[in-house]
Short mmCIF file of C-alpha atoms in Angstrom, two decimals:
data_model
loop_
_atom_site.label_atom_id
_atom_site.label_comp_id
_atom_site.label_asym_id
_atom_site.label_seq_id
_atom_site.Cartn_x
_atom_site.Cartn_y
_atom_site.Cartn_z
CA MET A 1 80.14 17.46 -28.41
CA THR A 2 76.88 18.19 -26.84
CA TRP A 3 78.47 20.14 -23.79
CA GLN A 4 80.43 22.25 -25.56
CA PRO A 5 77.36 25.44 -25.67
CA LEU A 6 77.64 25.77 -21.88
CA ILE A 7 81.12 25.53 -21.28
CA ARG A 8 80.96 28.20 -24.20
CA ALA A 9 78.66 30.57 -22.91
CA PHE A 10 79.17 29.97 -18.83
CA GLY A 11 82.63 30.37 -19.90
CA LEU A 12 83.51 26.67 -18.00
CA VAL A 13 86.76 24.89 -18.00
CA ALA A 14 86.34 20.97 -18.66
CA VAL A 15 88.88 18.90 -17.79
CA PRO A 16 89.31 14.89 -18.56
CA LEU A 17 87.95 13.04 -15.81
CA PRO A 18 91.19 11.28 -13.56
CA VAL A 19 89.57 7.17 -13.91
CA LYS A 20 88.04 5.48 -17.16
CA LEU A 21 83.90 5.20 -16.23
CA PRO A 22 80.78 3.37 -17.83
CA ALA A 23 78.01 4.89 -19.40
CA PRO A 24 75.24 5.99 -17.99
CA PRO A 25 71.69 3.94 -18.65
CA ILE A 26 69.21 6.24 -20.20
CA VAL A 27 65.93 4.49 -18.44
CA CYS A 28 62.68 6.68 -18.90
CA CYS A 29 59.21 5.04 -17.47
CA TRP A 30 55.32 6.51 -18.12
CA HIS A 31 52.47 5.61 -17.33
CA GLN A 32 50.72 2.51 -18.40
CA ARG A 33 47.94 4.34 -19.45
CA TYR A 34 50.22 5.61 -21.99
CA ASP A 35 51.77 2.45 -23.69
CA THR A 36 48.96 3.02 -26.45
CA ASP A 37 48.23 6.26 -26.71
CA PRO A 38 49.31 7.66 -29.94
CA ALA A 39 50.98 11.02 -29.15
CA HIS A 40 52.50 9.32 -26.24
CA ILE A 41 54.25 6.97 -28.43
CA TRP A 42 54.93 9.55 -31.28
CA LEU A 43 56.73 11.49 -28.46
CA ARG A 44 58.64 8.55 -27.49
CA ASP A 45 59.87 7.72 -30.73
CA ARG A 46 61.09 10.98 -31.18
CA VAL A 47 62.96 11.17 -27.65
CA ARG A 48 64.65 7.77 -28.52
CA ALA A 49 65.61 9.63 -32.28
CA ALA A 50 67.05 12.15 -30.28
CA PHE A 51 68.91 10.06 -27.76
CA THR A 52 70.62 8.07 -30.88
CA THR A 53 71.80 10.49 -32.58
CA VAL A 54 73.32 12.38 -29.91
CA LEU A 55 75.05 9.32 -28.51
CA THR A 56 76.05 7.88 -31.89
CA ARG A 57 77.74 11.19 -32.73
CA ASP A 58 80.04 11.49 -29.78
CA ARG A 59 81.06 8.54 -29.60
CA ARG A 60 81.89 8.42 -33.13
CA GLU A 61 83.64 11.65 -31.99
CA ARG A 62 85.02 10.52 -28.64
CA HIS A 63 86.41 7.38 -31.27
CA VAL A 64 88.18 9.91 -34.40
CA ARG A 65 89.76 11.41 -30.43
CA GLY A 66 91.39 8.15 -29.65
CA GLU A 67 88.80 8.56 -26.30
#
């Protein structure tokens, strides 16, 4: 899970929530002048790919654990 390094680093304790919550939406916003900026397009693609990788991996791990 993506949060486990923080738990280890700070000696935290994680417990499951007593209720099931829906996944929060991930929303990105930028000024319209950056819609066609090549550097900004590249950055948005990298951020999208990173989120997709992390969220897909976390979903897969939860499925394996039966959550």
